[in-house]
């Protein structure tokens, strides 16, 4: 979709009535210092090299339209968490998968499409990561959600497992279904699994997929700049966590919601929701792109 | 006079015919043609190396990388601080990373197997990326 398509205002700020994936009591813990502490060595301030003057934002959006280099063009699938409280980890998985494909150099010109599997996902080594593999540790009680601090700390410390459904049989020694929710064509679902019941030795595979540099924008403008440079920005607001994936000048942000659908946040929401935002701009890289399980 | 002009024309025509090489060697020695310079190098892998504290990657460069992948070249992007799961420089990047840092980041490095065949400093256009490798 063009960044300049004028959308019906009713499409913006559509928030689910009931959603406890990111409750207020957990959101309050996501202070800037807490998030940076959670990431440890991976924590990064917004680099000056990434700054774009607001007067140039439209030009960057046009370039991204031309070259299909929005963050949303870096992922090849939706996930579906319904009716669970896993949203912060589904937002995390979009951020990580976007980073993985960014580093692998793959663009999906039409972004994620419900129920569709891109042939190039198999050919070009797209990997699908399991939100449940992080959520199970963030909240062992299953219901009640998790905050950004929790899921980032887990991912940065020990990584994330690949899902049992992949575009190709990579031969991963350990994998976990993605959700206890609905899932879909490109996401495996299954029963709740406590961390103690993860496949034996799972840490050896999870460490292969770990964030290395996580940028915390210091303003909503810096969050926009990150998106314009092709990096997802995960945010939490109104009880739900999502990844901003395309800047729409004058209108807001488009994002792949973890319900098989693209939704939109208005600029008013962008200007208030950026606090607690993060963007994974680099992650671990395999020794051989053609042998990911090695 | 008219006859002389006719003979002259015939002689000129003959000379022209001969110069056209129809069964005759050219009257003038021409230098050997210069060797054809291959403008791009063959490659099996291409990597754009950058340091995010210095550079954000132009959208056109990102698109060029994607286009190379669709030509069955393993084209990737590597941030200067990237490591593998064991916190080491990944094996596939050990040679090319040295070449990139030697040239100064950002740099596009073309590999053929384990040999560096081309290094392009600070590419900013799609053509600079796709044109760096045959």
GROMACS .gro file of C-alpha atoms in nm:
model
  428
    1UNK     CA    1   0.000   0.000   0.000
    2UNK     CA    2   0.123   0.348  -0.081
    3UNK     CA    3   0.216   0.550   0.223
    4UNK     CA    4   0.007   0.832   0.078
    5UNK     CA    5  -0.320   0.641   0.039
    6UNK     CA    6  -0.582   0.839   0.227
    7UNK     CA    7  -0.751   0.595   0.463
    8UNK     CA    8  -1.088   0.613   0.629
    9UNK     CA    9  -1.030   0.766   0.977
   10UNK     CA   10  -1.250   0.492   1.121
   11UNK     CA   11  -0.974   0.244   1.045
   12UNK     CA   12  -0.742   0.412   1.291
   13UNK     CA   13  -0.711   0.336   1.662
   14UNK     CA   14  -0.929   0.027   1.648
   15UNK     CA   15  -0.861  -0.126   1.988
   16UNK     CA   16  -1.007  -0.451   2.107
   17UNK     CA   17  -1.254  -0.405   2.390
   18UNK     CA   18  -1.107  -0.679   2.602
   19UNK     CA   19  -0.738  -0.732   2.596
   20UNK     CA   20  -0.514  -0.806   2.892
   21UNK     CA   21  -0.195  -0.884   2.708
   22UNK     CA   22  -0.041  -0.557   2.822
   23UNK     CA   23  -0.229  -0.450   3.135
   24UNK     CA   24  -0.162  -0.113   3.298
   25UNK     CA   25  -0.001  -0.266   3.606
   26UNK     CA   26   0.268  -0.426   3.385
   27UNK     CA   27   0.294  -0.131   3.147
   28UNK     CA   28   0.390   0.095   3.439
   29UNK     CA   29   0.706  -0.112   3.487
   30UNK     CA   30   0.830  -0.032   3.135
   31UNK     CA   31   1.027   0.278   3.230
   32UNK     CA   32   1.317   0.383   3.005
   33UNK     CA   33   1.577   0.279   3.262
   34UNK     CA   34   1.407  -0.055   3.329
   35UNK     CA   35   1.403  -0.140   2.959
   36UNK     CA   36   1.766  -0.050   2.915
   37UNK     CA   37   1.862  -0.256   3.217
   38UNK     CA   38   1.661  -0.548   3.083
   39UNK     CA   39   1.860  -0.552   2.760
   40UNK     CA   40   2.196  -0.516   2.929
   41UNK     CA   41   2.478  -0.501   2.675
   42UNK     CA   42   2.227  -0.494   2.387
   43UNK     CA   43   2.077  -0.161   2.491
   44UNK     CA   44   2.143   0.129   2.248
   45UNK     CA   45   2.041   0.492   2.232
   46UNK     CA   46   1.905   0.626   1.906
   47UNK     CA   47   2.207   0.697   1.683
   48UNK     CA   48   2.247   1.042   1.533
   49UNK     CA   49   2.306   0.882   1.193
   50UNK     CA   50   1.944   0.763   1.192
   51UNK     CA   51   1.792   1.108   1.240
   52UNK     CA   52   1.575   1.236   0.953
   53UNK     CA   53   1.446   1.590   0.955
   54UNK     CA   54   1.064   1.585   0.964
   55UNK     CA   55   1.055   1.790   0.646
   56UNK     CA   56   1.219   1.493   0.471
   57UNK     CA   57   0.990   1.223   0.607
   58UNK     CA   58   0.767   1.223   0.301
   59UNK     CA   59   1.065   1.176   0.071
   60UNK     CA   60   1.181   0.878   0.274
   61UNK     CA   61   0.830   0.733   0.268
   62UNK     CA   62   0.827   0.771  -0.112
   63UNK     CA   63   1.162   0.592  -0.137
   64UNK     CA   64   1.029   0.311   0.078
   65UNK     CA   65   0.719   0.291  -0.141
   66UNK     CA   66   0.939   0.274  -0.451
   67UNK     CA   67   1.177   0.011  -0.318
   68UNK     CA   68   0.937  -0.175  -0.086
   69UNK     CA   69   1.164  -0.118   0.211
   70UNK     CA   70   0.911  -0.048   0.486
   71UNK     CA   71   0.956  -0.273   0.791
   72UNK     CA   72   0.630  -0.443   0.699
   73UNK     CA   73   0.798  -0.557   0.375
   74UNK     CA   74   1.045  -0.755   0.585
   75UNK     CA   75   0.796  -1.010   0.716
   76UNK     CA   76   0.620  -1.282   0.524
   77UNK     CA   77   0.350  -1.395   0.763
   78UNK     CA   78   0.087  -1.298   1.014
   79UNK     CA   79   0.045  -1.461   1.353
   80UNK     CA   80  -0.278  -1.508   1.544
   81UNK     CA   81  -0.282  -1.508   1.924
   82UNK     CA   82  -0.658  -1.513   1.971
   83UNK     CA   83  -0.775  -1.543   2.249
   84UNK     CA   84  -0.452  -1.547   2.450
   85UNK     CA   85  -0.261  -1.269   2.629
   86UNK     CA   86   0.061  -1.323   2.429
   87UNK     CA   87   0.065  -0.988   2.246
   88UNK     CA   88   0.400  -0.854   2.369
   89UNK     CA   89   0.572  -1.166   2.240
   90UNK     CA   90   0.389  -1.156   1.906
   91UNK     CA   91   0.503  -0.798   1.869
   92UNK     CA   92   0.854  -0.910   1.964
   93UNK     CA   93   0.850  -1.187   1.702
   94UNK     CA   94   0.761  -0.937   1.424
   95UNK     CA   95   1.050  -0.721   1.538
   96UNK     CA   96   1.293  -1.014   1.538
   97UNK     CA   97   1.171  -1.167   1.211
   98UNK     CA   98   1.189  -0.826   1.047
   99UNK     CA   99   1.548  -0.790   1.169
  100UNK     CA  100   1.639  -1.140   1.050
  101UNK     CA  101   1.505  -1.077   0.699
  102UNK     CA  102   1.662  -0.728   0.693
  103UNK     CA  103   2.002  -0.886   0.757
  104UNK     CA  104   1.931  -1.169   0.512
  105UNK     CA  105   1.850  -0.904   0.253
  106UNK     CA  106   1.500  -1.024   0.168
  107UNK     CA  107   1.210  -0.800   0.072
  108UNK     CA  108   0.850  -0.919   0.052
  109UNK     CA  109   0.695  -0.651  -0.171
  110UNK     CA  110   0.339  -0.715  -0.054
  111UNK     CA  111   0.416  -0.783   0.311
  112UNK     CA  112   0.229  -1.048   0.508
  113UNK     CA  113  -0.082  -1.197   0.354
  114UNK     CA  114  -0.332  -1.403   0.552
  115UNK     CA  115  -0.313  -1.772   0.475
  116UNK     CA  116  -0.044  -1.723   0.211
  117UNK     CA  117   0.305  -1.867   0.195
  118UNK     CA  118   0.562  -1.695  -0.025
  119UNK     CA  119   0.773  -1.933  -0.238
  120UNK     CA  120   1.078  -1.718  -0.166
  121UNK     CA  121   1.040  -1.775   0.208
  122UNK     CA  122   1.172  -2.125   0.155
  123UNK     CA  123   1.432  -2.027  -0.101
  124UNK     CA  124   1.575  -1.729   0.084
  125UNK     CA  125   1.584  -1.868   0.436
  126UNK     CA  126   1.306  -1.688   0.621
  127UNK     CA  127   1.277  -1.821   0.978
  128UNK     CA  128   0.964  -1.810   1.192
  129UNK     CA  129   1.011  -1.759   1.565
  130UNK     CA  130   0.788  -1.885   1.845
  131UNK     CA  131   0.625  -1.616   2.063
  132UNK     CA  132   0.525  -1.888   2.309
  133UNK     CA  133   0.889  -1.982   2.363
  134UNK     CA  134   0.937  -1.641   2.530
  135UNK     CA  135   0.591  -1.592   2.680
  136UNK     CA  136   0.604  -1.921   2.871
  137UNK     CA  137   0.896  -1.784   3.072
  138UNK     CA  138   0.764  -1.427   3.097
  139UNK     CA  139   0.434  -1.545   3.245
  140UNK     CA  140   0.424  -1.905   3.371
  141UNK     CA  141   0.060  -1.852   3.474
  142UNK     CA  142  -0.037  -1.827   3.104
  143UNK     CA  143  -0.307  -1.561   3.153
  144UNK     CA  144  -0.245  -1.198   3.244
  145UNK     CA  145   0.007  -1.090   2.983
  146UNK     CA  146   0.368  -0.976   3.001
  147UNK     CA  147   0.544  -0.644   2.966
  148UNK     CA  148   0.821  -0.527   2.736
  149UNK     CA  149   1.081  -0.542   3.011
  150UNK     CA  150   1.014  -0.909   3.070
  151UNK     CA  151   1.013  -1.028   2.709
  152UNK     CA  152   1.314  -0.819   2.607
  153UNK     CA  153   1.518  -0.942   2.902
  154UNK     CA  154   1.441  -1.302   2.812
  155UNK     CA  155   1.512  -1.262   2.440
  156UNK     CA  156   1.837  -1.072   2.492
  157UNK     CA  157   1.959  -1.314   2.758
  158UNK     CA  158   1.885  -1.648   2.596
  159UNK     CA  159   1.723  -1.593   2.257
  160UNK     CA  160   1.404  -1.727   2.101
  161UNK     CA  161   1.317  -2.068   1.961
  162UNK     CA  162   1.209  -2.130   1.602
  163UNK     CA  163   0.856  -2.253   1.548
  164UNK     CA  164   0.773  -2.610   1.454
  165UNK     CA  165   0.623  -2.480   1.127
  166UNK     CA  166   0.890  -2.331   0.896
  167UNK     CA  167   0.894  -2.239   0.525
  168UNK     CA  168   1.154  -2.513   0.484
  169UNK     CA  169   1.290  -2.803   0.684
  170UNK     CA  170   1.600  -2.639   0.828
  171UNK     CA  171   1.675  -2.930   1.056
  172UNK     CA  172   1.651  -2.732   1.379
  173UNK     CA  173   1.729  -2.955   1.676
  174UNK     CA  174   1.476  -2.776   1.895
  175UNK     CA  175   1.154  -2.595   1.810
  176UNK     CA  176   0.826  -2.502   1.975
  177UNK     CA  177   0.482  -2.427   1.845
  178UNK     CA  178   0.420  -2.055   1.822
  179UNK     CA  179   0.108  -1.999   2.027
  180UNK     CA  180  -0.165  -2.156   2.237
  181UNK     CA  181  -0.402  -1.936   2.039
  182UNK     CA  182  -0.548  -1.972   1.693
  183UNK     CA  183  -0.225  -1.981   1.490
  184UNK     CA  184  -0.272  -2.038   1.117
  185UNK     CA  185  -0.122  -2.161   0.791
  186UNK     CA  186   0.216  -2.018   0.884
  187UNK     CA  187   0.200  -2.049   1.261
  188UNK     CA  188   0.183  -2.366   1.465
  189UNK     CA  189  -0.050  -2.372   1.763
  190UNK     CA  190  -0.071  -2.617   2.051
  191UNK     CA  191  -0.115  -2.662   2.423
  192UNK     CA  192   0.051  -2.465   2.697
  193UNK     CA  193   0.408  -2.573   2.766
  194UNK     CA  194   0.597  -2.480   3.081
  195UNK     CA  195   0.962  -2.391   3.030
  196UNK     CA  196   1.069  -2.702   3.223
  197UNK     CA  197   0.897  -2.906   2.952
  198UNK     CA  198   1.068  -2.741   2.656
  199UNK     CA  199   1.266  -2.986   2.440
  200UNK     CA  200   1.579  -3.096   2.622
  201UNK     CA  201   1.879  -2.884   2.532
  202UNK     CA  202   1.659  -2.611   2.379
  203UNK     CA  203   1.897  -2.339   2.497
  204UNK     CA  204   2.151  -2.444   2.231
  205UNK     CA  205   1.908  -2.356   1.954
  206UNK     CA  206   1.752  -2.048   2.114
  207UNK     CA  207   2.092  -1.880   2.152
  208UNK     CA  208   2.131  -1.885   1.773
  209UNK     CA  209   1.847  -1.630   1.749
  210UNK     CA  210   1.919  -1.348   1.992
  211UNK     CA  211   1.892  -0.967   1.964
  212UNK     CA  212   2.232  -0.796   1.968
  213UNK     CA  213   2.137  -0.427   1.947
  214UNK     CA  214   1.807  -0.282   2.067
  215UNK     CA  215   1.742   0.088   2.011
  216UNK     CA  216   1.513   0.279   2.246
  217UNK     CA  217   1.384   0.594   2.074
  218UNK     CA  218   1.389   0.901   2.292
  219UNK     CA  219   1.095   1.068   2.120
  220UNK     CA  220   0.808   0.988   1.886
  221UNK     CA  221   1.007   1.153   1.606
  222UNK     CA  222   1.293   0.910   1.660
  223UNK     CA  223   1.043   0.625   1.648
  224UNK     CA  224   0.925   0.750   1.308
  225UNK     CA  225   1.286   0.770   1.188
  226UNK     CA  226   1.346   0.407   1.285
  227UNK     CA  227   1.043   0.296   1.087
  228UNK     CA  228   1.151   0.506   0.788
  229UNK     CA  229   1.487   0.327   0.795
  230UNK     CA  230   1.313  -0.009   0.769
  231UNK     CA  231   1.309  -0.119   1.134
  232UNK     CA  232   1.000  -0.227   1.327
  233UNK     CA  233   0.920  -0.029   1.641
  234UNK     CA  234   0.726  -0.231   1.900
  235UNK     CA  235   0.496  -0.035   2.130
  236UNK     CA  236   0.230  -0.103   2.390
  237UNK     CA  237  -0.091   0.099   2.431
  238UNK     CA  238  -0.450   0.047   2.541
  239UNK     CA  239  -0.373  -0.296   2.682
  240UNK     CA  240  -0.221  -0.431   2.361
  241UNK     CA  241   0.133  -0.449   2.216
  242UNK     CA  242   0.199  -0.417   1.842
  243UNK     CA  243   0.484  -0.345   1.597
  244UNK     CA  244   0.472  -0.028   1.387
  245UNK     CA  245   0.565  -0.128   1.033
  246UNK     CA  246   0.494   0.160   0.793
  247UNK     CA  247   0.483   0.534   0.844
  248UNK     CA  248   0.189   0.703   0.672
  249UNK     CA  249   0.267   1.075   0.646
  250UNK     CA  250   0.001   1.289   0.806
  251UNK     CA  251  -0.203   0.985   0.913
  252UNK     CA  252  -0.005   0.755   1.143
  253UNK     CA  253   0.141   0.406   1.139
  254UNK     CA  254   0.035   0.078   0.982
  255UNK     CA  255   0.114  -0.240   1.172
  256UNK     CA  256   0.060  -0.617   1.134
  257UNK     CA  257  -0.168  -0.702   1.426
  258UNK     CA  258  -0.140  -1.049   1.576
  259UNK     CA  259  -0.490  -1.129   1.451
  260UNK     CA  260  -0.412  -1.186   1.081
  261UNK     CA  261  -0.482  -0.826   0.991
  262UNK     CA  262  -0.321  -0.488   0.918
  263UNK     CA  263  -0.437  -0.210   1.150
  264UNK     CA  264  -0.349   0.155   1.197
  265UNK     CA  265  -0.251   0.389   1.479
  266UNK     CA  266  -0.325   0.760   1.440
  267UNK     CA  267  -0.059   1.025   1.484
  268UNK     CA  268  -0.220   1.112   1.818
  269UNK     CA  269  -0.158   0.755   1.933
  270UNK     CA  270   0.194   0.756   1.787
  271UNK     CA  271   0.280   1.069   1.985
  272UNK     CA  272   0.168   0.912   2.312
  273UNK     CA  273   0.254   0.543   2.266
  274UNK     CA  274   0.623   0.575   2.178
  275UNK     CA  275   0.733   0.557   2.541
  276UNK     CA  276   0.838   0.201   2.609
  277UNK     CA  277   0.908   0.149   2.238
  278UNK     CA  278   1.199  -0.055   2.113
  279UNK     CA  279   1.354  -0.160   1.782
  280UNK     CA  280   1.583  -0.458   1.726
  281UNK     CA  281   1.832  -0.341   1.463
  282UNK     CA  282   2.076  -0.630   1.472
  283UNK     CA  283   2.068  -0.990   1.587
  284UNK     CA  284   2.286  -1.300   1.576
  285UNK     CA  285   2.386  -1.420   1.233
  286UNK     CA  286   2.448  -1.781   1.125
  287UNK     CA  287   2.789  -1.912   1.025
  288UNK     CA  288   2.633  -2.024   0.698
  289UNK     CA  289   2.303  -1.893   0.563
  290UNK     CA  290   2.249  -2.224   0.389
  291UNK     CA  291   2.287  -2.432   0.704
  292UNK     CA  292   2.093  -2.255   0.975
  293UNK     CA  293   2.076  -2.549   1.213
  294UNK     CA  294   2.450  -2.600   1.232
  295UNK     CA  295   3.790   1.490  -7.051
  296UNK     CA  296   3.477   1.299  -6.988
  297UNK     CA  297   3.655   0.972  -7.056
  298UNK     CA  298   3.932   1.058  -6.808
  299UNK     CA  299   3.677   1.139  -6.544
  300UNK     CA  300   3.502   0.809  -6.608
  301UNK     CA  301   3.828   0.618  -6.573
  302UNK     CA  302   3.909   0.809  -6.253
  303UNK     CA  303   3.570   0.724  -6.111
  304UNK     CA  304   3.614   0.359  -6.197
  305UNK     CA  305   3.957   0.357  -6.035
  306UNK     CA  306   3.818   0.524  -5.723
  307UNK     CA  307   3.534   0.283  -5.712
  308UNK     CA  308   3.781  -0.001  -5.741
  309UNK     CA  309   3.990   0.141  -5.465
  310UNK     CA  310   3.686   0.178  -5.247
  311UNK     CA  311   3.584  -0.176  -5.327
  312UNK     CA  312   3.927  -0.299  -5.236
  313UNK     CA  313   3.928  -0.095  -4.916
  314UNK     CA  314   3.597  -0.257  -4.824
  315UNK     CA  315   3.792  -0.581  -4.792
  316UNK     CA  316   3.618  -0.784  -5.051
  317UNK     CA  317   3.896  -1.035  -5.101
  318UNK     CA  318   4.169  -0.779  -5.018
  319UNK     CA  319   4.368  -0.688  -4.703
  320UNK     CA  320   4.316  -0.337  -4.568
  321UNK     CA  321   4.567  -0.093  -4.697
  322UNK     CA  322   4.646   0.047  -4.347
  323UNK     CA  323   4.767  -0.148  -4.037
  324UNK     CA  324   4.524  -0.096  -3.749
  325UNK     CA  325   4.630  -0.141  -3.387
  326UNK     CA  326   4.505  -0.451  -3.206
  327UNK     CA  327   4.170  -0.388  -3.041
  328UNK     CA  328   4.210  -0.310  -2.671
  329UNK     CA  329   4.132  -0.600  -2.431
  330UNK     CA  330   3.770  -0.611  -2.320
  331UNK     CA  331   3.753  -0.496  -1.956
  332UNK     CA  332   3.492  -0.682  -1.755
  333UNK     CA  333   3.318  -0.405  -1.564
  334UNK     CA  334   3.194  -0.638  -1.290
  335UNK     CA  335   3.332  -0.941  -1.117
  336UNK     CA  336   3.173  -1.285  -1.081
  337UNK     CA  337   3.049  -1.345  -0.730
  338UNK     CA  338   2.879  -1.603  -0.512
  339UNK     CA  339   2.815  -1.377  -0.214
  340UNK     CA  340   2.778  -1.004  -0.160
  341UNK     CA  341   2.762  -0.826   0.173
  342UNK     CA  342   2.691  -0.465   0.265
  343UNK     CA  343   2.892  -0.391   0.579
  344UNK     CA  344   2.803  -0.086   0.785
  345UNK     CA  345   2.827   0.070   1.128
  346UNK     CA  346   2.489   0.200   1.238
  347UNK     CA  347   2.645   0.480   1.442
  348UNK     CA  348   2.782   0.620   1.117
  349UNK     CA  349   2.533   0.518   0.851
  350UNK     CA  350   2.172   0.434   0.791
  351UNK     CA  351   2.134   0.213   0.485
  352UNK     CA  352   1.976   0.384   0.183
  353UNK     CA  353   1.653   0.224   0.065
  354UNK     CA  354   1.800   0.184  -0.284
  355UNK     CA  355   2.090  -0.017  -0.144
  356UNK     CA  356   1.850  -0.242   0.046
  357UNK     CA  357   1.657  -0.297  -0.275
  358UNK     CA  358   1.976  -0.378  -0.464
  359UNK     CA  359   2.065  -0.643  -0.208
  360UNK     CA  360   1.722  -0.802  -0.251
  361UNK     CA  361   1.763  -0.802  -0.629
  362UNK     CA  362   2.095  -0.984  -0.601
  363UNK     CA  363   1.933  -1.250  -0.387
  364UNK     CA  364   1.684  -1.310  -0.663
  365UNK     CA  365   1.978  -1.373  -0.896
  366UNK     CA  366   2.080  -1.660  -0.669
  367UNK     CA  367   2.364  -1.465  -0.513
  368UNK     CA  368   2.372  -1.478  -0.132
  369UNK     CA  369   2.340  -1.106  -0.063
  370UNK     CA  370   2.318  -0.988   0.296
  371UNK     CA  371   2.360  -0.695   0.530
  372UNK     CA  372   2.605  -0.706   0.820
  373UNK     CA  373   2.626  -0.454   1.103
  374UNK     CA  374   2.979  -0.405   1.231
  375UNK     CA  375   2.897  -0.552   1.574
  376UNK     CA  376   2.712  -0.860   1.451
  377UNK     CA  377   2.815  -1.200   1.587
  378UNK     CA  378   2.694  -1.557   1.570
  379UNK     CA  379   2.524  -1.740   1.856
  380UNK     CA  380   2.860  -1.796   2.026
  381UNK     CA  381   2.949  -1.424   2.014
  382UNK     CA  382   3.210  -1.482   1.742
  383UNK     CA  383   3.240  -1.331   1.396
  384UNK     CA  384   3.044  -1.577   1.178
  385UNK     CA  385   3.270  -1.794   0.963
  386UNK     CA  386   3.112  -1.683   0.638
  387UNK     CA  387   3.208  -1.321   0.709
  388UNK     CA  388   3.562  -1.351   0.844
  389UNK     CA  389   3.741  -1.272   0.519
  390UNK     CA  390   3.493  -1.021   0.380
  391UNK     CA  391   3.467  -0.829   0.709
  392UNK     CA  392   3.842  -0.769   0.708
  393UNK     CA  393   3.821  -0.641   0.352
  394UNK     CA  394   3.530  -0.413   0.439
  395UNK     CA  395   3.694  -0.265   0.746
  396UNK     CA  396   4.015  -0.216   0.550
  397UNK     CA  397   3.827  -0.019   0.286
  398UNK     CA  398   3.632   0.176   0.546
  399UNK     CA  399   3.265   0.132   0.629
  400UNK     CA  400   3.018   0.128   0.470
  401UNK     CA  401   3.146  -0.104   0.202
  402UNK     CA  402   3.003  -0.364  -0.033
  403UNK     CA  403   3.222  -0.672  -0.062
  404UNK     CA  404   3.185  -0.927  -0.342
  405UNK     CA  405   3.315  -1.276  -0.275
  406UNK     CA  406   3.376  -1.566  -0.505
  407UNK     CA  407   3.408  -1.857  -0.266
  408UNK     CA  408   3.659  -1.741  -0.009
  409UNK     CA  409   3.820  -1.479  -0.234
  410UNK     CA  410   3.743  -1.111  -0.239
  411UNK     CA  411   3.681  -1.009  -0.599
  412UNK     CA  412   3.544  -0.658  -0.559
  413UNK     CA  413   3.499  -0.391  -0.294
  414UNK     CA  414   3.274  -0.090  -0.349
  415UNK     CA  415   3.305   0.190  -0.099
  416UNK     CA  416   2.987   0.355   0.025
  417UNK     CA  417   2.741   0.257  -0.249
  418UNK     CA  418   2.422   0.464  -0.243
  419UNK     CA  419   2.230   0.355  -0.553
  420UNK     CA  420   2.063   0.033  -0.656
  421UNK     CA  421   2.282   0.016  -0.965
  422UNK     CA  422   2.599   0.051  -0.759
  423UNK     CA  423   2.497  -0.263  -0.572
  424UNK     CA  424   2.366  -0.476  -0.859
  425UNK     CA  425   2.645  -0.362  -1.089
  426UNK     CA  426   2.918  -0.469  -0.849
  427UNK     CA  427   2.884  -0.835  -0.931
  428UNK     CA  428   2.839  -1.038  -1.247
   0.00000   0.00000   0.00000
